[in-house]
Short mmCIF file of C-alpha atoms in Angstrom, two decimals:
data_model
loop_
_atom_site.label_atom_id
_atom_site.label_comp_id
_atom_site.label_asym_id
_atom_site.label_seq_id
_atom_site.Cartn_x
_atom_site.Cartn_y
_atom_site.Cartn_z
CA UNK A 18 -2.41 11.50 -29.68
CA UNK A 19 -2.77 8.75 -27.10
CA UNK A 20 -5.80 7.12 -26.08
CA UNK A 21 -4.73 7.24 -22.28
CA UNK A 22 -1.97 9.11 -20.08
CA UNK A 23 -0.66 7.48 -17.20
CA UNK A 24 0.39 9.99 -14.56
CA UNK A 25 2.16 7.94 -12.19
CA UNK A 26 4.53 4.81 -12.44
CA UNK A 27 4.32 2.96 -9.11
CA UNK A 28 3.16 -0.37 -9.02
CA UNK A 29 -0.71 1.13 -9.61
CA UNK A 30 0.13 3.11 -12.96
CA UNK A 31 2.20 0.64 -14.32
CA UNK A 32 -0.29 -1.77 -14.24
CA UNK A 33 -2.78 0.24 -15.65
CA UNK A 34 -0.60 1.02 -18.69
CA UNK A 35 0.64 -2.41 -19.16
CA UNK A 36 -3.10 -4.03 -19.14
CA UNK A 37 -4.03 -1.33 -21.13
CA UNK A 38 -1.20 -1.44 -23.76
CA UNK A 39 -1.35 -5.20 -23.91
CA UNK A 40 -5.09 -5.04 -25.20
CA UNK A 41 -4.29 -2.65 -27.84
CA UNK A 42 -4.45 0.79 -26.60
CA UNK A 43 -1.73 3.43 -27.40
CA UNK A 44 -0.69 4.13 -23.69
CA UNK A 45 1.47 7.24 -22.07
CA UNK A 46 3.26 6.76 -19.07
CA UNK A 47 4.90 9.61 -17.12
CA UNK A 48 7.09 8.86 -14.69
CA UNK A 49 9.50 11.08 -12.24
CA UNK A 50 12.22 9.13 -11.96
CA UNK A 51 14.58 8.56 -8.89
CA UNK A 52 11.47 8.82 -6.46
CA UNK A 53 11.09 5.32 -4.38
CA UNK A 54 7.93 5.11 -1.80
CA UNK A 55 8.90 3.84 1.86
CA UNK A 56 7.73 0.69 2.34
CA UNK A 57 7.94 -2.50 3.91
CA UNK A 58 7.66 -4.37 0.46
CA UNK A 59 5.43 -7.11 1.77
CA UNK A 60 3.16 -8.77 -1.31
CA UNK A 61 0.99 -12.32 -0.54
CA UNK A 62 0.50 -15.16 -2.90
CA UNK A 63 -2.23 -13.87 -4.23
CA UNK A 64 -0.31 -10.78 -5.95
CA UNK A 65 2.23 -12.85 -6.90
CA UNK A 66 0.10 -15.18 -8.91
CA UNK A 67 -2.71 -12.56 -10.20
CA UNK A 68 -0.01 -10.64 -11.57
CA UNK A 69 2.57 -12.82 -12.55
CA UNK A 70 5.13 -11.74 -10.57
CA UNK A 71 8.85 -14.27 -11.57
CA UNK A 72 10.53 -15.42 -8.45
CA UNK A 73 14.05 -12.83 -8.95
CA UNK A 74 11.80 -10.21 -8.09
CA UNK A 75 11.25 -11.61 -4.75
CA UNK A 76 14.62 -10.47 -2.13
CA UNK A 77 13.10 -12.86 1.10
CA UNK A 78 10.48 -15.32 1.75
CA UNK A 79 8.93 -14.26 5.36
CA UNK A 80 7.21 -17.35 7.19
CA UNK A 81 6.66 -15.72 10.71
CA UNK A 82 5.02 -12.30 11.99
CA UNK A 83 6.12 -11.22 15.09
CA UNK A 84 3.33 -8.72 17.06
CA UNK A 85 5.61 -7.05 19.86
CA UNK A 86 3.46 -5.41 22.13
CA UNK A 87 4.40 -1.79 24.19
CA UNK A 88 5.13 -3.79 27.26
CA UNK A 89 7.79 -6.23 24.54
CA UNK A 90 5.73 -8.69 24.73
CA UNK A 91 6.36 -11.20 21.50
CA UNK A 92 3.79 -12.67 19.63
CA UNK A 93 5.09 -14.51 16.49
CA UNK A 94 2.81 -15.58 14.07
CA UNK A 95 3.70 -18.84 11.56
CA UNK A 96 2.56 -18.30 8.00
CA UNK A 97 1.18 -21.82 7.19
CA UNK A 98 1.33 -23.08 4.15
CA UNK A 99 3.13 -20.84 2.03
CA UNK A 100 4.63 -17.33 2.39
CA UNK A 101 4.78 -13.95 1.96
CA UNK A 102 6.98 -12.30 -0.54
CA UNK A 103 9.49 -9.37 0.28
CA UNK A 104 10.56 -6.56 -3.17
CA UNK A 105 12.48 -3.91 -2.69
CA UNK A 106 10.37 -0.86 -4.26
CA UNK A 107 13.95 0.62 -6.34
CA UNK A 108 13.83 -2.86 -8.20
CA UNK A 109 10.42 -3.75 -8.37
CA UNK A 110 8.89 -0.35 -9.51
CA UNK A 111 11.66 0.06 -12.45
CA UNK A 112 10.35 -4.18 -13.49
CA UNK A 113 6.48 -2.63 -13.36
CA UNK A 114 7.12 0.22 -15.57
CA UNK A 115 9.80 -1.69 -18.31
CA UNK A 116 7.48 -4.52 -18.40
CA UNK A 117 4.62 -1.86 -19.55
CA UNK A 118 6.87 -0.41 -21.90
CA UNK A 119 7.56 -3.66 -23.52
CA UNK A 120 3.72 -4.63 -23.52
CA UNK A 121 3.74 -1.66 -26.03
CA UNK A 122 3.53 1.75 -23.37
CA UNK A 123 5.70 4.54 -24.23
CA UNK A 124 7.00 6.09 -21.23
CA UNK A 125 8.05 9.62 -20.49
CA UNK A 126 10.13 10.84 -17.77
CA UNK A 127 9.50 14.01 -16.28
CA UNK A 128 7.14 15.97 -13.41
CA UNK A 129 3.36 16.51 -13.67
CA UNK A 130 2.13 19.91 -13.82
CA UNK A 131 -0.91 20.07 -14.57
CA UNK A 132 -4.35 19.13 -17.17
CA UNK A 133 -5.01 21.31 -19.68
CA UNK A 134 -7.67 20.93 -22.50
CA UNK A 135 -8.78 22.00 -26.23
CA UNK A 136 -11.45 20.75 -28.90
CA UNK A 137 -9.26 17.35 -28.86
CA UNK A 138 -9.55 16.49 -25.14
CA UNK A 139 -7.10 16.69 -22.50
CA UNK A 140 -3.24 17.15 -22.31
CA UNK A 141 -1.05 16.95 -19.90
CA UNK A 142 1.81 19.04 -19.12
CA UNK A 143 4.67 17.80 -17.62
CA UNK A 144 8.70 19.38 -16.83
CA UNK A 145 11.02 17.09 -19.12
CA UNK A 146 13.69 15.48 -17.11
CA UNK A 147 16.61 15.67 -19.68
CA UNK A 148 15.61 19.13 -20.76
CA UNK A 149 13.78 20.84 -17.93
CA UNK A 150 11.77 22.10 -20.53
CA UNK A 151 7.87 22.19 -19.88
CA UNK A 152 6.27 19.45 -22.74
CA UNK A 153 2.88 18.24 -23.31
CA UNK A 154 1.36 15.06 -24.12
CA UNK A 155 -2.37 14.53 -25.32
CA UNK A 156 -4.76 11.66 -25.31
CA UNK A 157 -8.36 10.83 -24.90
CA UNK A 158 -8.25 10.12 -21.13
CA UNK A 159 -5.98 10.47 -17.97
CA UNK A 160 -5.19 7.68 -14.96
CA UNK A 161 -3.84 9.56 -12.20
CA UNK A 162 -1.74 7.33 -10.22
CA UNK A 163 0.57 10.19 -8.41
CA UNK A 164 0.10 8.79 -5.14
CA UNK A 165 -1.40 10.38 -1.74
CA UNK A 166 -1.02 13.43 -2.03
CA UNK A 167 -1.86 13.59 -5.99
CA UNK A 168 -1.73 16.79 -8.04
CA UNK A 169 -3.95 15.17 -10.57
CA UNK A 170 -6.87 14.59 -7.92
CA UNK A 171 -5.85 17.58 -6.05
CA UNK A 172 -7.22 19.66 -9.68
CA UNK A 173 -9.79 16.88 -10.85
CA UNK A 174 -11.70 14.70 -8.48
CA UNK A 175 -13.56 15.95 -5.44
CA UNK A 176 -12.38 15.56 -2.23
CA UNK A 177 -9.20 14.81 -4.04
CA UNK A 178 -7.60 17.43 -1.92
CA UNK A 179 -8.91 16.23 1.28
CA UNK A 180 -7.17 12.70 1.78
CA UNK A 181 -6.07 11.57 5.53
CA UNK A 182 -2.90 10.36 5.35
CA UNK A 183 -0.43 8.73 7.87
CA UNK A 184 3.32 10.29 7.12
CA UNK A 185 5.63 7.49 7.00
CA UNK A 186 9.28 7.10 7.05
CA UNK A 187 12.15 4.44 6.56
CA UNK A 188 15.74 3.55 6.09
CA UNK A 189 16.95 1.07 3.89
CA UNK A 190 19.82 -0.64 6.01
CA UNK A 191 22.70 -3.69 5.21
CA UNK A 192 20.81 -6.69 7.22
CA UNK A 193 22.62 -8.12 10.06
CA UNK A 194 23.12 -11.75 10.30
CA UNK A 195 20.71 -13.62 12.12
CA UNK A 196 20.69 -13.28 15.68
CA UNK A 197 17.94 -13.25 18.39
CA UNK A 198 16.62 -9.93 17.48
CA UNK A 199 16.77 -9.96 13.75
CA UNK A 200 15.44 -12.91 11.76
CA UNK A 201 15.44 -13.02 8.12
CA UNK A 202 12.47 -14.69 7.38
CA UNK A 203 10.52 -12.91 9.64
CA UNK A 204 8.65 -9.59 9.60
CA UNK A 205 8.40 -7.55 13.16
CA UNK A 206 5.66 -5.02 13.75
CA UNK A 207 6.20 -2.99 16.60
CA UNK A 208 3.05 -1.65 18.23
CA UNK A 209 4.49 1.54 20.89
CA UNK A 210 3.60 4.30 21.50
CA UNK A 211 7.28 5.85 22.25
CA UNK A 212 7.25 4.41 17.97
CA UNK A 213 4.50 5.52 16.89
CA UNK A 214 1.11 7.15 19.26
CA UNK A 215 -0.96 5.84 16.46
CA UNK A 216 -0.21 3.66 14.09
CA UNK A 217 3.24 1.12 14.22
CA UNK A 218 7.28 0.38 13.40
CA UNK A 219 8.14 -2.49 11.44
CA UNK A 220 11.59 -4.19 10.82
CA UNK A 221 10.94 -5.89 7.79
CA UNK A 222 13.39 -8.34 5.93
CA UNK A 223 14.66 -7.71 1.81
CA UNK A 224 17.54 -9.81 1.92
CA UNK A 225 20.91 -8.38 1.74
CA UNK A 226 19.01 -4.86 3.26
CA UNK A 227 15.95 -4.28 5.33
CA UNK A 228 13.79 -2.25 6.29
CA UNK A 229 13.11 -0.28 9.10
CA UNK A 230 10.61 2.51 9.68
CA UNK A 231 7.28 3.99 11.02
CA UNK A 232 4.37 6.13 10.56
CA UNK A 233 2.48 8.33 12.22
CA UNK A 234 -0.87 11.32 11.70
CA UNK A 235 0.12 13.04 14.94
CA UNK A 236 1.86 16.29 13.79
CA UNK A 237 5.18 17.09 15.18
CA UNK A 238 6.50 13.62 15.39
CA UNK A 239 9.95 13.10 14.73
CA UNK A 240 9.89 10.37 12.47
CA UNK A 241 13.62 10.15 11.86
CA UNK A 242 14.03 10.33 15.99
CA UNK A 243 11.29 7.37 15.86
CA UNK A 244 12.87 5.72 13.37
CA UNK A 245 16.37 5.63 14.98
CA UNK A 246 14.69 5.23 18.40
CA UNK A 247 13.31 1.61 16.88
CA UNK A 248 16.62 0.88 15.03
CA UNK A 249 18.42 0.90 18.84
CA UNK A 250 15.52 -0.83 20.21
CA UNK A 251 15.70 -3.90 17.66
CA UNK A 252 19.77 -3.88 17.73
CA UNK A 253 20.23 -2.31 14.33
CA UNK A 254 21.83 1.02 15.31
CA UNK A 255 25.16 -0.16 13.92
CA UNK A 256 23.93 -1.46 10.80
CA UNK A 257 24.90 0.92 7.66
CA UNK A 258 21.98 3.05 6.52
CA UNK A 259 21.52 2.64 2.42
CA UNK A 260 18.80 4.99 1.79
CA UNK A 261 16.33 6.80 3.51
CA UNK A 262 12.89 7.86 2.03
CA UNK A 263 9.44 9.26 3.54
CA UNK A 264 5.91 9.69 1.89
CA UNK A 265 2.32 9.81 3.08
CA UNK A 266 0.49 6.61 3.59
CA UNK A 267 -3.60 7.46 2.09
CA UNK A 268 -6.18 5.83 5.19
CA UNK A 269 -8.95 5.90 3.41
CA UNK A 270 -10.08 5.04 -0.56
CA UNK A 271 -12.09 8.47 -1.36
CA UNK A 272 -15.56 8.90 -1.93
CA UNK A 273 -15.38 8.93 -5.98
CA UNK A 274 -12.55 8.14 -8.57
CA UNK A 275 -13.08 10.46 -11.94
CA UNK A 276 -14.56 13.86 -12.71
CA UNK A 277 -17.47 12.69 -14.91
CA UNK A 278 -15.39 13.73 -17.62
CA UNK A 279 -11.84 11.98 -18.45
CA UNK A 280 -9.89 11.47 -15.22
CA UNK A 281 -10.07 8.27 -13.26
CA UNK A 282 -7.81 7.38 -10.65
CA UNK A 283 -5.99 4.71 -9.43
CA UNK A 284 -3.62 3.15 -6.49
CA UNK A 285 -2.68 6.05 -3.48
CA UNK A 286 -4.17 8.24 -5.54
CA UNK A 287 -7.55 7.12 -4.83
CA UNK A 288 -6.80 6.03 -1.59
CA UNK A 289 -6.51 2.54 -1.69
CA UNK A 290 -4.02 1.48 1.19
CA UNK A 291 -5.75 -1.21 3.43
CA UNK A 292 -6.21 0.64 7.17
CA UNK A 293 -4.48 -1.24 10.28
CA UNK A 294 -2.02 -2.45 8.45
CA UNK A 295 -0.94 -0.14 6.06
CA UNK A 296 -0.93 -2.42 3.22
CA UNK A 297 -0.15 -0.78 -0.08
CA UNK A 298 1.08 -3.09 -3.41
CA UNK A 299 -1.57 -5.42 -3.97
CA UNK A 300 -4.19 -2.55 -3.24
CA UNK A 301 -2.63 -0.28 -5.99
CA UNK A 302 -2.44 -2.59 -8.23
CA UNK A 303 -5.78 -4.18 -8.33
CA UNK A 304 -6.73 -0.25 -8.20
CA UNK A 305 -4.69 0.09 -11.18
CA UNK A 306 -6.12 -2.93 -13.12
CA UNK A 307 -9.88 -1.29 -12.59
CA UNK A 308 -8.72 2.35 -13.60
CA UNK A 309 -7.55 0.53 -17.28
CA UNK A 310 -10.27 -1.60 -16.84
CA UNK A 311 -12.95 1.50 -16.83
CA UNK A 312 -10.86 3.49 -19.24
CA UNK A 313 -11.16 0.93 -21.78
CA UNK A 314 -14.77 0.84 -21.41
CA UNK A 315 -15.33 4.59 -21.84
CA UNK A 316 -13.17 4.70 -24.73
CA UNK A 317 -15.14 1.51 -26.68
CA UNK A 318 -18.29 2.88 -25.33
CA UNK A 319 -17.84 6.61 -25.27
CA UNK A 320 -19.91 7.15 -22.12
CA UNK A 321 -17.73 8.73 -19.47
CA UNK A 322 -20.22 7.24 -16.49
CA UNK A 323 -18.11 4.01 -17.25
CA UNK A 324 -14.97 5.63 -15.83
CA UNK A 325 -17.04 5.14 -11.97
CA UNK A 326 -16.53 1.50 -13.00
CA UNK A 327 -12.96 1.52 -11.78
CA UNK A 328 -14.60 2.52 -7.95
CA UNK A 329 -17.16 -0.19 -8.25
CA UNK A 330 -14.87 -3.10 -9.30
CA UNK A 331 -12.82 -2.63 -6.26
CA UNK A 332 -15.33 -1.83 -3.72
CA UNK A 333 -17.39 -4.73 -4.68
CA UNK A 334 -14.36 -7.32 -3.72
CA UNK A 335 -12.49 -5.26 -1.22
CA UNK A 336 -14.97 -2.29 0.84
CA UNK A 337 -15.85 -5.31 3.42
CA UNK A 338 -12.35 -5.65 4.60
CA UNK A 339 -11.64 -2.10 4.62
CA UNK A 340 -14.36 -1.38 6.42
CA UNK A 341 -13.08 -4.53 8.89
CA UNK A 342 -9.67 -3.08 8.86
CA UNK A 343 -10.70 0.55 9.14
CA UNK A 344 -12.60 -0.70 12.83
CA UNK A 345 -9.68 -2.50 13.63
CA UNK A 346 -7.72 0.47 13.55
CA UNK A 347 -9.59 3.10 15.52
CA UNK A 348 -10.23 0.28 18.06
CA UNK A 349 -6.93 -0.59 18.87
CA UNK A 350 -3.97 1.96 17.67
CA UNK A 351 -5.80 4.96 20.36
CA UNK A 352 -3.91 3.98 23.01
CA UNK A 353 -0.94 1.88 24.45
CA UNK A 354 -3.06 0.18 26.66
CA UNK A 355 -5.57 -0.59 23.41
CA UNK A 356 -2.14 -2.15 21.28
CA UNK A 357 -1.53 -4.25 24.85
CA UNK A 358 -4.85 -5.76 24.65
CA UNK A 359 -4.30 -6.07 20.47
CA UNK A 360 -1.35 -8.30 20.56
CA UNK A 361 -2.63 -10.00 23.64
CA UNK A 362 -5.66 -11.30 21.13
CA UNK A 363 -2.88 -12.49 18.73
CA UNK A 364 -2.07 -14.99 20.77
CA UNK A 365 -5.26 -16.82 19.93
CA UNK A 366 -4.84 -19.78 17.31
CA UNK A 367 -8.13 -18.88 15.37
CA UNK A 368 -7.15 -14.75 15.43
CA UNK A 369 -3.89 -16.30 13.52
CA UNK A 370 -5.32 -18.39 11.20
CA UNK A 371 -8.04 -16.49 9.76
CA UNK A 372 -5.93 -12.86 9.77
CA UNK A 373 -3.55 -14.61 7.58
CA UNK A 374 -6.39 -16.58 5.61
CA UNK A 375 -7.50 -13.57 5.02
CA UNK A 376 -4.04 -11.60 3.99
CA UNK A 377 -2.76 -14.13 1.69
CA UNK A 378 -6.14 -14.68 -0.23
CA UNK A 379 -7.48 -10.86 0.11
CA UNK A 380 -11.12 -12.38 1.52
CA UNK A 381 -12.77 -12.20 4.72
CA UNK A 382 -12.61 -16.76 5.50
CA UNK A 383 -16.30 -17.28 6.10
CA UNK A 384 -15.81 -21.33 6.20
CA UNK A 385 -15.45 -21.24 10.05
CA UNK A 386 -18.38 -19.61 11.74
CA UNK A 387 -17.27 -20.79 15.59
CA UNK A 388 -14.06 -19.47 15.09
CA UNK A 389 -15.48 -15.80 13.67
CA UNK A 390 -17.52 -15.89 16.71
CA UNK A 391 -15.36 -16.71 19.31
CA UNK A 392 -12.55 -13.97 17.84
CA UNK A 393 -15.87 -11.57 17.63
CA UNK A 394 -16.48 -12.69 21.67
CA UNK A 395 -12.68 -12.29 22.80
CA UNK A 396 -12.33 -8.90 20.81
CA UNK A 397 -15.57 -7.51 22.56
CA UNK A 398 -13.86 -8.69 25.97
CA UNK A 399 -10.86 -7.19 25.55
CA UNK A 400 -12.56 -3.48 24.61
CA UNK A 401 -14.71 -3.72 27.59
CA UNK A 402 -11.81 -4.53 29.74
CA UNK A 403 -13.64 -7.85 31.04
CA UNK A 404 -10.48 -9.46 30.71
CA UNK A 405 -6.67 -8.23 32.59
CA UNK A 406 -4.24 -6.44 29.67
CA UNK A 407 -1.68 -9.57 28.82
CA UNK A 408 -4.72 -12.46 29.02
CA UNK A 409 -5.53 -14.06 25.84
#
């Protein structure tokens, strides 16, 4: 018998189980091993630092962004005073789940199937890698951390089967050397509509590999087409392909986290990628961090409202900039003529500055009040059109 299961280990179960291991709890975490999300691996400082992440985990060090428009127009971005971190998902998922296990988090590798339950509490059944034989574990509460498109909400939470996603996809590639296209030490976000209709490509930097992908909602994209489509646009066609991987992207954190009972969940599985940009790690793991956060309440206090705490935490330091990033979004990704008028704004010193204020540190800067209002005035011009696509 374990206090908690951990259904998930991505960079938002892991957490959970190592927080919650490290303060004492007898912690479960199942894994299916050999999956790796896509994604462009970007963390900020702030991830780095809140959860002690050691510099071998980091493959690059990215001091530009480069916006690049449907027209090609470039828009790089310098990262002042500091940088953003790059981690390869394969490495940095396995250092997540072995540094749970040696906080004191037993971990078990197979597939979820499903939540069943006797005078005890719950147990969950899962298909034993090694064995293929169907086990069970049992504990006093479940974090489901399954990502997007999670069987745990799916059978738990409402609305858990209801998530909007964005499918995304990417190939792992040997980086070229540095040339005029490619720069190591600089992420490109490709905003097309011959990309993506709705959301973007990126060519992000990991060192020795990068990565390249997209994502989309619209059905019937080829995202492989897409993909290979932005690999000849950026002058990567020739570079050997590593690995290739696709998942959905959640769009938006859902409505509640638990079941009033003993599920809470945590990371994609409760939704918790920022919109606009798609931003996943930090999210999940903060997410993570509330889930064991609200599971150790419950299981001091033995009141399962406290499991809702893991919704409130996060909401209370983050809904703002979702709900900033969420307008952003439908705003500006409708349309190529919308994504000309987006990276057009990017040009402005102040839109810089405060978007990456705002990344590295995870807050909305409220220090410069001209500057918020000037962005506010230039943002309203370009959606009423009173200023020519391409003028900043």
């Amino acid at each position: 018998m374990f206090d908690v299961i951990v259904v998930g280990g991505g960079p938002a179960g892991a957490t959970a189980a190592e927080d919650l291991a490290r303060s004492g709890h007898r912690v479960a975490l199942l894994d299916r091993a050999g999956r790796i999300k896509p994604c462009g691996g970007a963390i900020p400082p702030r991830l780095i630092a809140d959860f002690d992440i050691p510099d071998d985990q980091l493959v690059a060090r990215i001091t530009t962004a480069r916006m690049i428009s449907p027209t090609g127009r470039r828009v790089d971005i310098p990262i002042e005073n500091g940088f953003v971190g790059m981690v390869d998902r394969e490495h940095f998922d396995a250092f997540l789940r072995a540094r749970a296990r040696r906080s004191g988090a037993r971990l078990f590798s197979g597939t979820f199937r499903r939540i069943t339950r006797d005078a005890a509490g719950p147990q969950v059944v899962y298909r034993d890698k090694a064995s293929g034989e169907e086990r069970r574990v049992a504990a006093r509460l479940v974090i489901g951390a399954d990502g997007a498109r999670s069987l745990v909400a799916r059978a738990e939470v409402p609305g858990g089967d209801r998530i909007p996603y964005v499918m995304a996809y990417h190939e792992i590639i040997d980086a070229p050397a540095a040339s005029g296209q490619y720069d190591p030490r600089r992420c490109d976000v490709v905003y097309d509509g011959r990309i993506s209709p709705d959301f973007y490509g990126w060519v992000f930097p990991h060192g020795a590999s990068a990565s390249v992908g997209m994502g989309s909602m619209v059905q019937g994209v080829d995202l492989k087409q897409a993909t290979a489509d932005l690999r000849a646009a950026s002058g990567l066609s020739a570079c050997r392909t590593l690995r290739r991987e696709g998942a959905p992207i959640p769009l938006q954190p859902l409505a509640r986290w638990d079941n009033g009972r003993d599920v809470v969940l945590a990371g994609d599985a409760a939704g918790v990628v920022a919109p606009s940009s798609g931003e996943g790690i930090y999210y999940a793991m903060v997410g993570g961090r509330v889930a064991a956060t609200a599971a150790a309440a419950c299981l001091a206090s033995g009141r399962v409202r406290d499991l809702r705490l893991a919704r409130r935490l996060f909401m209370r330091e983050h809904k703002t900039v979702f709900r900033v990033l969420g307008s952003m979004q439908r705003a500006y990704y409708r349309s190529d003529e919308r994504r000309e008028r987006f990276v057009s704004l990017c040009h402005d010193v102040d839109v810089q500055s405060l978007t990456f204020e705002a990344y590295m540190n995870k807050k909305l800067v409220g220090a410069r009040p001209l500057a918020h209002l000037k962005i506010g005035l230039k943002n309203l011009a370009h959606l009423t059109r009173l200023v020519p696509s391409g003028y900043t």
